[in-house]
Amino acid sequence: MNKTERLLAIMIELQRSRLLTADELAEVLGVSVRTIYRDMQALSEAGVPVIGETGLGYSLMEGYFLPPVSFTVEEAVSLVLGAEFIEKRFDPAFRSSARSSSKKIEAILSGPIREETSRIQGGIRLLQKDQMAVMLREKEHLGIIRGAMLESRKIRFTYNKRAAEADGSRTTVRTVSPYGLAHDEQNGWLLLAYCGLREDIRHFRVSRISELAVTEDTFQTPDNFNLQAYQPKDTRSIRVSAIFNSEIADRVEEANNYYMETAESKEDGYHATFRVREPEELLSWILGWGGEVVVTEPESFRNRIREEIAKMKERY
């Protein structure tokens, strides 16, 4: 990285962050602190309004913005595809913003870069199932949840669980404090929230939420809660073992089941182990493989599968 590139990189970092020390900039750019001091002097002499606060760091004068920067083809494709992903998977407000930002990005690209970006983008497709009712409901709920988070208001909803409770019910009404949203490729959007019923942080699949409403009650997110660093408690204590037909081992691996812990090919088949809270969480998935899989333990789950197969036989 030459000096010109480094000065631009410093300005971009300062525009992204309100305050950075010389040590932090040196680490990001891979240069010495002395070099950062010289670069700051050069920026000041060039008329860039850099503010140095003793003992705190550097910042750009409020209201100062960089002129549009140029993008490489790879950078432009990354931004356009990222905007397309947001357009397909977020709620209407973000979808509209993603669409307009994508147009702005394309507008500032040079002719050759725009053509190459369009060519590469044409060879990449993000598949979606926009017409599914569950997807449409999920996107609508995202907007409501985001609004509640911004206003620090609790939400109430009916949650449809995969596994039935002890009394046989599969739905519960929850009032929660929404702390954040996370996206998982397998489970879709997850709501992380403090649940009043469980008196602890829980995560809920947004696609299983219905009758969602924002309440008048407010909440305050704990100072020590960090969504980026949060790791949910692992309450999966039941171990399930199964043997799949070796011929479908690649398909089982591609399925990438969330509960799978280990998998190994042996002479008698593809051995896999799972850890779940309730075996019922695996029932539909296991039955979906038909005669290509045999559950070996626990015996209680084997009996549950037998019961379900008996019900199926009665229907055929």
mmCIF file of N, CA and C in Angstrom, residues 72-74 76-78 80 106 109 112-122:
data_model
loop_
_atom_site.group_PDB
_atom_site.id
_atom_site.type_symbol
_atom_site.label_atom_id
_atom_site.label_comp_id
_atom_site.label_asym_id
_atom_site.label_seq_id
_atom_site.Cartn_x
_atom_site.Cartn_y
_atom_site.Cartn_z
ATOM 1 N N THR A 72 -13.326 -1.637 -7.208
ATOM 2 C CA THR A 72 -12.880 -2.678 -8.124
ATOM 3 C C THR A 72 -14.104 -3.487 -8.527
ATOM 4 N N VAL A 73 -13.952 -4.344 -9.526
ATOM 5 C CA VAL A 73 -15.069 -5.187 -9.961
ATOM 6 C C VAL A 73 -15.552 -6.059 -8.804
ATOM 7 N N GLU A 74 -14.595 -6.664 -8.071
ATOM 8 C CA GLU A 74 -14.962 -7.557 -6.962
ATOM 9 C C GLU A 74 -15.709 -6.801 -5.873
ATOM 10 N N ALA A 76 -17.480 -4.023 -6.253
ATOM 11 C CA ALA A 76 -18.796 -3.632 -6.774
ATOM 12 C C ALA A 76 -19.758 -4.818 -6.762
ATOM 13 N N VAL A 77 -19.286 -6.002 -7.185
ATOM 14 C CA VAL A 77 -20.136 -7.193 -7.189
ATOM 15 C C VAL A 77 -20.567 -7.538 -5.763
ATOM 16 N N SER A 78 -19.638 -7.429 -4.815
ATOM 17 C CA SER A 78 -19.958 -7.730 -3.419
ATOM 18 C C SER A 78 -21.056 -6.818 -2.901
ATOM 19 N N VAL A 80 -23.318 -5.056 -4.672
ATOM 20 C CA VAL A 80 -24.585 -5.249 -5.388
ATOM 21 C C VAL A 80 -25.271 -6.536 -4.941
ATOM 22 N N GLU A 106 -24.475 1.492 -8.635
ATOM 23 C CA GLU A 106 -24.294 1.292 -10.083
ATOM 24 C C GLU A 106 -24.092 2.624 -10.797
ATOM 25 N N LEU A 109 -20.418 3.880 -10.748
ATOM 26 C CA LEU A 109 -19.385 3.025 -11.339
ATOM 27 C C LEU A 109 -18.998 3.539 -12.718
ATOM 28 N N PRO A 112 -16.681 0.709 -17.830
ATOM 29 C CA PRO A 112 -16.113 -0.645 -17.890
ATOM 30 C C PRO A 112 -16.403 -1.461 -16.633
ATOM 31 N N ILE A 113 -16.292 -0.820 -15.452
ATOM 32 C CA ILE A 113 -16.557 -1.530 -14.200
ATOM 33 C C ILE A 113 -18.026 -1.930 -14.129
ATOM 34 N N ARG A 114 -18.923 -1.020 -14.554
ATOM 35 C CA ARG A 114 -20.352 -1.322 -14.520
ATOM 36 C C ARG A 114 -20.682 -2.493 -15.431
ATOM 37 N N GLU A 115 -20.096 -2.515 -16.613
ATOM 38 C CA GLU A 115 -20.360 -3.611 -17.552
ATOM 39 C C GLU A 115 -19.853 -4.940 -17.013
ATOM 40 N N GLU A 116 -18.647 -4.942 -16.440
ATOM 41 C CA GLU A 116 -18.083 -6.177 -15.907
ATOM 42 C C GLU A 116 -18.877 -6.650 -14.688
ATOM 43 N N THR A 117 -19.293 -5.708 -13.853
ATOM 44 C CA THR A 117 -20.106 -6.053 -12.679
ATOM 45 C C THR A 117 -21.426 -6.674 -13.107
ATOM 46 N N SER A 118 -22.054 -6.079 -14.118
ATOM 47 C CA SER A 118 -23.329 -6.599 -14.618
ATOM 48 C C SER A 118 -23.160 -7.999 -15.194
ATOM 49 N N ARG A 119 -22.026 -8.216 -15.888
ATOM 50 C CA ARG A 119 -21.776 -9.532 -16.490
ATOM 51 C C ARG A 119 -21.621 -10.602 -15.417
ATOM 52 N N ILE A 120 -20.840 -10.292 -14.374
ATOM 53 C CA ILE A 120 -20.627 -11.257 -13.303
ATOM 54 C C ILE A 120 -21.909 -11.478 -12.509
ATOM 55 N N GLN A 121 -22.629 -10.395 -12.233
ATOM 56 C CA GLN A 121 -23.870 -10.516 -11.470
ATOM 57 C C GLN A 121 -24.887 -11.372 -12.224
ATOM 58 N N GLY A 122 -24.846 -11.280 -13.564
ATOM 59 C CA GLY A 122 -25.771 -12.074 -14.373
ATOM 60 C C GLY A 122 -25.534 -13.569 -14.254
#
